[in-house]
Short mmCIF file of C-alpha atoms and ligand atoms in Angstrom, two decimals:
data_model
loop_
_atom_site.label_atom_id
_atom_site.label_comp_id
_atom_site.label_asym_id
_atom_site.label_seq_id
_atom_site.Cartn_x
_atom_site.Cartn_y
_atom_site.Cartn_z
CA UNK A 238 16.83 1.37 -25.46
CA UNK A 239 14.44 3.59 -23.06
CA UNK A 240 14.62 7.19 -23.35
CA UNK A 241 13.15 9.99 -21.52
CA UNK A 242 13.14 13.64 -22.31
CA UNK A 243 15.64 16.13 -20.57
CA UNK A 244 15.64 20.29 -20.47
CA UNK A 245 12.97 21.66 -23.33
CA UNK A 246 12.19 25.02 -24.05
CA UNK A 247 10.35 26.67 -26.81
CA UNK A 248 9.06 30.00 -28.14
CA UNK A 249 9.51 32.73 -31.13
CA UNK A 250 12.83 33.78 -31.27
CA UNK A 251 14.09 37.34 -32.62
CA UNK A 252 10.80 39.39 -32.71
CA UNK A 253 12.19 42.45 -33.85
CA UNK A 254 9.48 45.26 -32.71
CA UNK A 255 9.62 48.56 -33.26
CA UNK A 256 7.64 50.78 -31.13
CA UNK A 257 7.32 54.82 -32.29
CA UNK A 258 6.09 56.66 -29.55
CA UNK A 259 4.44 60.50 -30.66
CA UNK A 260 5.02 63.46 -28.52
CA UNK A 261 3.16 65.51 -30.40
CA UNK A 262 5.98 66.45 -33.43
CA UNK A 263 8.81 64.40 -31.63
CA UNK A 264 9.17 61.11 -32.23
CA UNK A 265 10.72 58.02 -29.54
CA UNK A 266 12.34 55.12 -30.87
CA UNK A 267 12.01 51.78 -28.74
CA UNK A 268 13.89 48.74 -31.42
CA UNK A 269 13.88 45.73 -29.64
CA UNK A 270 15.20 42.03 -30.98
CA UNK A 271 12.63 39.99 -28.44
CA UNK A 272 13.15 36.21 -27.87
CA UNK A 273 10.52 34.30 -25.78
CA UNK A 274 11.95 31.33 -24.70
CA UNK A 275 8.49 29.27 -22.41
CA UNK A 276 9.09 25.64 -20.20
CA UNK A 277 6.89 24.14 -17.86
CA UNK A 278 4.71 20.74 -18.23
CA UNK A 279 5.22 20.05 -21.94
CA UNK A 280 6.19 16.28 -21.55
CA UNK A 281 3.35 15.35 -23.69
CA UNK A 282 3.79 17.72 -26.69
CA UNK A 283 7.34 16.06 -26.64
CA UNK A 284 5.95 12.09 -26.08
CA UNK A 285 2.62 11.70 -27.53
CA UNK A 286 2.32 15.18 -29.77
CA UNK A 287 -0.90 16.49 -27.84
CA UNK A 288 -0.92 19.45 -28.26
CA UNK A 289 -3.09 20.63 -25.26
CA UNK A 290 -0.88 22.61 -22.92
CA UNK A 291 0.86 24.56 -26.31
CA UNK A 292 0.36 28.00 -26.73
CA UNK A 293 1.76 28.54 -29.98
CA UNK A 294 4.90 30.16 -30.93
CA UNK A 295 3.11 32.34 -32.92
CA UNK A 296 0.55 33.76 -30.09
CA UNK A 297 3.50 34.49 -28.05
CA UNK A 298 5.19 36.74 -31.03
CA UNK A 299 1.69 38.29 -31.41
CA UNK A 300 1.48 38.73 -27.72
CA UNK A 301 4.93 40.47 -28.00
CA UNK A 302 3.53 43.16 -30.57
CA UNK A 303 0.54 43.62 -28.75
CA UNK A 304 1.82 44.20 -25.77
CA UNK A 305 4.23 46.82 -27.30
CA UNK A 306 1.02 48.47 -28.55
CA UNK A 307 -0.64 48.50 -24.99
CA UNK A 308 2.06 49.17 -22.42
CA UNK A 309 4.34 50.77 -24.64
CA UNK A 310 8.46 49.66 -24.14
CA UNK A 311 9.24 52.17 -21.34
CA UNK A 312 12.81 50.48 -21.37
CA UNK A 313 13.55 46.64 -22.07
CA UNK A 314 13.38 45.38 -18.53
CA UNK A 315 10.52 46.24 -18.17
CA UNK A 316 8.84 44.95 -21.25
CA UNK A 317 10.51 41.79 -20.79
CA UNK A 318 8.70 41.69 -16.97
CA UNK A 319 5.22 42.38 -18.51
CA UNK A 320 5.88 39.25 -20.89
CA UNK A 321 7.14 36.96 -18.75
CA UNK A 322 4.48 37.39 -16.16
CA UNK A 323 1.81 37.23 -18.62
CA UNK A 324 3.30 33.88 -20.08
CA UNK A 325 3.38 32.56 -16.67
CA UNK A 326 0.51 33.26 -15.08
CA UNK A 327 -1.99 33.15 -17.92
CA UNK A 328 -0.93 29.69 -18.58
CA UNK A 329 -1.25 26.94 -16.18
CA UNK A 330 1.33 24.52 -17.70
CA UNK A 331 4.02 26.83 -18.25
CA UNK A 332 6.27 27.28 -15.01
CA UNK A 333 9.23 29.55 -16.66
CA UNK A 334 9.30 32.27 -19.00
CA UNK A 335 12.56 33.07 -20.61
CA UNK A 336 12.77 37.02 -22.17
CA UNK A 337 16.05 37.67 -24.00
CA UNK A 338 16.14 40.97 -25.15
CA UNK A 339 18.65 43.29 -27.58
CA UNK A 340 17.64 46.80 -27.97
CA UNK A 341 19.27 49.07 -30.38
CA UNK A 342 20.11 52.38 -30.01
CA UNK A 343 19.35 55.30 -32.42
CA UNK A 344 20.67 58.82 -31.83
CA UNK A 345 18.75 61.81 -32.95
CA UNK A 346 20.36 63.70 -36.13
CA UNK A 347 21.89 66.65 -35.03
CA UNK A 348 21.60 69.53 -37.87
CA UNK A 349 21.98 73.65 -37.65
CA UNK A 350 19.18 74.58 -40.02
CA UNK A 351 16.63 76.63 -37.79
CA UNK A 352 13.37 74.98 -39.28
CA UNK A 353 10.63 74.25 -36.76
CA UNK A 354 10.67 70.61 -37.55
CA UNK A 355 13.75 70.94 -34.78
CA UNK A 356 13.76 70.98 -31.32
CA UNK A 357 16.06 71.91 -28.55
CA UNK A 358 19.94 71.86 -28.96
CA UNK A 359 19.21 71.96 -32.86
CA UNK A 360 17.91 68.29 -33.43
CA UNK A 361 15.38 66.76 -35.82
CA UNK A 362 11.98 65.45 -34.33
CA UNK A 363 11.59 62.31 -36.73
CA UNK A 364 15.14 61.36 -37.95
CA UNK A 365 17.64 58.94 -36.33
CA UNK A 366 20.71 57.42 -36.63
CA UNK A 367 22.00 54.07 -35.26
CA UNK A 368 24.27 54.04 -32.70
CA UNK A 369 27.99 53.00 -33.18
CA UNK A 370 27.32 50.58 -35.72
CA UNK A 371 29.47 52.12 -38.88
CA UNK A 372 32.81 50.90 -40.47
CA UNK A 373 35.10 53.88 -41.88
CA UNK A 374 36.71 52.24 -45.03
CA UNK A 375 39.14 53.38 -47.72
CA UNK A 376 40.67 51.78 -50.53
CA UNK A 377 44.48 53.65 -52.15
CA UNK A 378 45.99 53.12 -54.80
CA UNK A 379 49.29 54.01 -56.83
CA UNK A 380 50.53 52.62 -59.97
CA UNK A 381 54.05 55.02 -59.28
CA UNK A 382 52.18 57.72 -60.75
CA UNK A 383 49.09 58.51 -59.93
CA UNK A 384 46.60 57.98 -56.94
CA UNK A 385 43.14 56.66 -56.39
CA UNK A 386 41.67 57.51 -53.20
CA UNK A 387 38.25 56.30 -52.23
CA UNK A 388 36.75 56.27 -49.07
CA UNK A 389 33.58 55.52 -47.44
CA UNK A 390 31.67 53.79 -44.66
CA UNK A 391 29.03 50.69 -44.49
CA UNK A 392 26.37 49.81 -41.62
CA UNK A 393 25.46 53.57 -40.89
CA UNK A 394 21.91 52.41 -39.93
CA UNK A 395 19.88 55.43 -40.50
CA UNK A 396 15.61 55.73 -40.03
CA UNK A 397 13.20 58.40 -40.98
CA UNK A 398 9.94 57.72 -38.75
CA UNK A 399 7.82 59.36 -40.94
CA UNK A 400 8.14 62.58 -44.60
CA UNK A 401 8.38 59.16 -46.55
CA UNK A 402 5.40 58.42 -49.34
CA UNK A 403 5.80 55.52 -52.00
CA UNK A 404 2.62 55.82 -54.38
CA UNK A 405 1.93 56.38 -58.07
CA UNK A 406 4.24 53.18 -58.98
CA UNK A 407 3.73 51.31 -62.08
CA UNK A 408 0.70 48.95 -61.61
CA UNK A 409 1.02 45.33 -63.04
CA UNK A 410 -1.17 42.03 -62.35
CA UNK A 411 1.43 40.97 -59.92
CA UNK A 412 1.10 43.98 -57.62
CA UNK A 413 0.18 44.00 -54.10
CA UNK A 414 1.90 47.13 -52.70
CA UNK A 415 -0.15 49.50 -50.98
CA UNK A 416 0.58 53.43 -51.69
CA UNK A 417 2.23 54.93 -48.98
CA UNK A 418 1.72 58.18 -47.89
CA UNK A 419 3.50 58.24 -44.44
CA UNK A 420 6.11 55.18 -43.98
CA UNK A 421 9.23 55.13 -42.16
CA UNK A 422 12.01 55.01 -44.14
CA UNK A 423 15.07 53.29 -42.87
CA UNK A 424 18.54 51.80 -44.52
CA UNK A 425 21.95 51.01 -44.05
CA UNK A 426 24.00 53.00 -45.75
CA UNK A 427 27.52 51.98 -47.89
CA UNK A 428 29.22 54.34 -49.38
CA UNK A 429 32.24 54.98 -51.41
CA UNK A 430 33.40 58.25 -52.58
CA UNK A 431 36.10 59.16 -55.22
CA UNK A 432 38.55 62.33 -54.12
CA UNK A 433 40.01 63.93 -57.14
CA UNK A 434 43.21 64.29 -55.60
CA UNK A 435 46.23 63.02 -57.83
CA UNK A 436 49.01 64.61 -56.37
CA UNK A 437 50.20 66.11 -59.89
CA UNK A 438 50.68 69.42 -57.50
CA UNK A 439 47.50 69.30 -55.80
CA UNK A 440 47.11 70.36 -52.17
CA UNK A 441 46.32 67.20 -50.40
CA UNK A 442 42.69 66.77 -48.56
CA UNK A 443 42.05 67.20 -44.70
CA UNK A 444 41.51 63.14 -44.90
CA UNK A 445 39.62 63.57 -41.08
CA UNK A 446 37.99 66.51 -42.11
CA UNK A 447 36.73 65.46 -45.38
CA UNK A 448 34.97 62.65 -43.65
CA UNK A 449 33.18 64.70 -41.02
CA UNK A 450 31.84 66.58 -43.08
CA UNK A 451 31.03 63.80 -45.63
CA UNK A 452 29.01 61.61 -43.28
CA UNK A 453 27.60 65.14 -41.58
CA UNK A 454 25.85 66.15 -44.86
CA UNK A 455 25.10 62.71 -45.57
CA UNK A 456 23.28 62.43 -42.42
CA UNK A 457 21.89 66.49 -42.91
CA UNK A 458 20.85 65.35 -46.46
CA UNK A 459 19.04 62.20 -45.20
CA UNK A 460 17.31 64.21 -42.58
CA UNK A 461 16.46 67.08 -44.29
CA UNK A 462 14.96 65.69 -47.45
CA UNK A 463 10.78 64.91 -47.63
CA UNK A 464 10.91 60.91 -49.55
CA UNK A 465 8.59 60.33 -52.37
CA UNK A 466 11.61 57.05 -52.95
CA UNK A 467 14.98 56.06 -51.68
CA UNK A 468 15.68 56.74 -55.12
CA UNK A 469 15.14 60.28 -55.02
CA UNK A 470 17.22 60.57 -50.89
CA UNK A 471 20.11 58.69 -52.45
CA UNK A 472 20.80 61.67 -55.20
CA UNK A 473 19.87 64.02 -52.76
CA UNK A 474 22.57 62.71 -50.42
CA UNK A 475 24.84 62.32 -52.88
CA UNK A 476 24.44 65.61 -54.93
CA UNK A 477 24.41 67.27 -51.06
CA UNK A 478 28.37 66.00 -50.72
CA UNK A 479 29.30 66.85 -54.36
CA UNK A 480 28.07 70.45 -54.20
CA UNK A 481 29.79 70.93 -50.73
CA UNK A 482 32.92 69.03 -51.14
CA UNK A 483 34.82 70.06 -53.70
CA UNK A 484 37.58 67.29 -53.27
CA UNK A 485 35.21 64.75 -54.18
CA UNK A 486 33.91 63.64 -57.77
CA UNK A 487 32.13 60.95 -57.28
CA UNK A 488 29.82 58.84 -54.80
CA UNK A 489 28.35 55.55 -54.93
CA UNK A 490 25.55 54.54 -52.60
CA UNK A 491 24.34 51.04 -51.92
CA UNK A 492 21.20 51.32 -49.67
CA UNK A 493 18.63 48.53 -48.84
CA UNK A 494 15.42 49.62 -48.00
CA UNK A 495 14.66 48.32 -44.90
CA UNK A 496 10.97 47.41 -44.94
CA UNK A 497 8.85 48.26 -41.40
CA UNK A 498 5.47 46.53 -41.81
CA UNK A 499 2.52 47.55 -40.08
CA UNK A 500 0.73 44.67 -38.13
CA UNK A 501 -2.37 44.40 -37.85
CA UNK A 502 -3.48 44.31 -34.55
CA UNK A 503 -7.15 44.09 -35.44
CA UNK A 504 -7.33 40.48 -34.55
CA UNK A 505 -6.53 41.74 -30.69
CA UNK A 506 -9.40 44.06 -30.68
CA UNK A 507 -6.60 46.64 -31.02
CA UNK A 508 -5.61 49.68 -33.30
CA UNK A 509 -2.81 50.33 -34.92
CA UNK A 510 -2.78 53.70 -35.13
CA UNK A 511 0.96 54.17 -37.30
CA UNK A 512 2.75 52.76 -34.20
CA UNK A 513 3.57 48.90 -34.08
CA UNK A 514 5.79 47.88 -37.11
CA UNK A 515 6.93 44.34 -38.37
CA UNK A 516 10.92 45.16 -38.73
CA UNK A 517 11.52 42.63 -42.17
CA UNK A 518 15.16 41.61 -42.55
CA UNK A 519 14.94 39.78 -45.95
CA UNK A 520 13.60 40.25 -48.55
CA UNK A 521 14.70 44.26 -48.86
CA UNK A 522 14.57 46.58 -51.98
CA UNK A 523 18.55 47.56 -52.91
CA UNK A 524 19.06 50.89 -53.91
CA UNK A 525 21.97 51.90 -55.91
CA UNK A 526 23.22 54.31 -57.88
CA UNK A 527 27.07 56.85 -58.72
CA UNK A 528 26.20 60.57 -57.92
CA UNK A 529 28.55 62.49 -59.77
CA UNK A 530 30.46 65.68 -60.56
CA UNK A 531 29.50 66.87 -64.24
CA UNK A 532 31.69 66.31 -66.89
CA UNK A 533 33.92 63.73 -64.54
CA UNK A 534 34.24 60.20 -65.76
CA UNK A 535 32.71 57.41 -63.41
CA UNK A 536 35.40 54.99 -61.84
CA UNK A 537 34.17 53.65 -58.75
CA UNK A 538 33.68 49.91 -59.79
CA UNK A 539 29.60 49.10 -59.58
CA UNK A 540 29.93 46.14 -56.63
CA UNK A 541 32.73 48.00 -54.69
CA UNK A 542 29.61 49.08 -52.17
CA UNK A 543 28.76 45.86 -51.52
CA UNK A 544 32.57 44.72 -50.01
O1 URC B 710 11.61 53.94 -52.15
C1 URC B 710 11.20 52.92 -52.77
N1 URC B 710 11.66 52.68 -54.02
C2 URC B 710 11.27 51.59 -54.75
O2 URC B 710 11.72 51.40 -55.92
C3 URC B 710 10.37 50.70 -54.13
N2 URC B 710 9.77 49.53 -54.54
C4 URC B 710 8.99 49.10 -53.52
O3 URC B 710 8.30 48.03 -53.54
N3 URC B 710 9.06 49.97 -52.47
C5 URC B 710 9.90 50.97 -52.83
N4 URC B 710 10.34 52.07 -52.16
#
């Protein structure tokens, strides 16, 4: 039976760049999810597997970081312009360029301390917080007696772009990790906090209130502290919303640590001066840990932060 080939396309999918932009001591945010989708004459890749009019996949995800290094990603449309012109015409065989692009918002952390690391209507330089991407969650229970209430929230995507180190780790043969004395620092954060309420006569919490604040100092605690490991920002976080909120006991945090590589753009005859990052979904460190009250018994169940 003759065949013939129909519609092709092909092209990295998903770059996910991140491009940090330095005003001086504040910090822009450009996170981009950048698929390059390239047709044109490629009936011979397809028939005869000469490979002569293929750019690689791979140039045109390098050509995706590079360019974020040398134009900068003034807003997505515009990126996605730059790369689809440059696919076209700086390669003869390939007739249409196809830029899909998702960008991802991050709002600046709002705080009241009066520290110079802030600017304008009281927000921090460096620290962000993904936009509209949490779940409020809370879990009751009664046995006819007494109450369990525990609350929290998952997928608050939160970023430091830089007062994150990682260095003087233990060493063995197996270790390639370079110390880190200015990363970003960037998780998801799930939560679940334990309120101590029983209702054996106990006023009962300002539910709405309680989580305000919660996530607020959460988010304050996050900012505010200088990383030498997610370790040490998750009890700071935690110990934050015990010391402030006195109808909660206990907290349990479940935070990856979302890796940002920096590429190496030597290869391009550029430098990477801290601003074009590799965003690496999987694998990611998982940070976990119960910050609690002294002297109060832990019963927030070690997986619940993972539902
Ligand atoms: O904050 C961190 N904690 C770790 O335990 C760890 N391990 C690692 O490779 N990177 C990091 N970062």
């Amino acid at each position: 039976m003759p065949t013939i080939l129909g519609q092709n396309q092909y092209g990295k999918a998903e770059n996910r760049v991140v491009r940090i932009t330095r005003d001086g001591d504040t910090h822009h945010i450009k996170d981009l999810n950048v698929s390059v989708a390239l047709s044109g004459d490629m009936d011979d890749v397809h028939y005869s597997g000469s490979n002569a009019n293929v750019l690689p996949t791979d140039t045109t995800k390098n050509t995706v970081f590079a360019f974020a290094k040398e134009h900068g990603i003034e807003s997505a449309e515009q990126f996605g312009i730059h790369l689809a012109r440059h696919f076209v015409t700086s390669q003869e065989p390939i007739k249409v360029a196809r830029i899909r692009i998702e960008e991802y918002a991050w709002e600046r952390i709002a705080t009241s301390d009066g520290n110079s690391r802030f600017i304008g209507a009281d927000e921090v330089q460096h620290s962000f917080v993904r936009k509209g991407q949490e779940t409020r969650v809370s879990q009751i229970t009664y046995d006819g007696e007494k109450w369990e209430v525990i609350s929290g929230l998952k997928d608050l995507t939160v970023m430091n772009s830089t007062n994150s180190e990682f260095w003087g780790y233990v060493k063995d043969k197996y270790t390639t990790l370079k110390e880190a004395y200015d990363r970003i620092l960037a998780t998801d954060v799930s939560a679940r906090w334990r309120y101590n309420w029983t209702d054996d006569g106990q006023r009962m919490p300002n539910w709405e209130k309680s989580y305000e604040q919660t996530r607020t100092h959460m988010l304050q605690a996050f900012a505010e502290t200088y990383s030498l490991s997610l370790q040490q920002t998750l009890y700071q976080m935690g110990s934050r919303i015990i010391n402030h909120r006195s109808e909660i006991d206990e907290i349990r945090f479940s935070l990856p640590n979302n890796h940002h590589f920096l590429v190496d753009l030597e290869p391009f005859g550029l430098k990477n001066d801290n601003e074009v990052y590799f965003a690496a979904d999987r694998p990611y460190g998982l940070i976990e840990a119960t910050v609690l009250r002294d002297g109060v018994e832990p019963k927030i169940p070690v997986d619940m932060t993972n539902l």
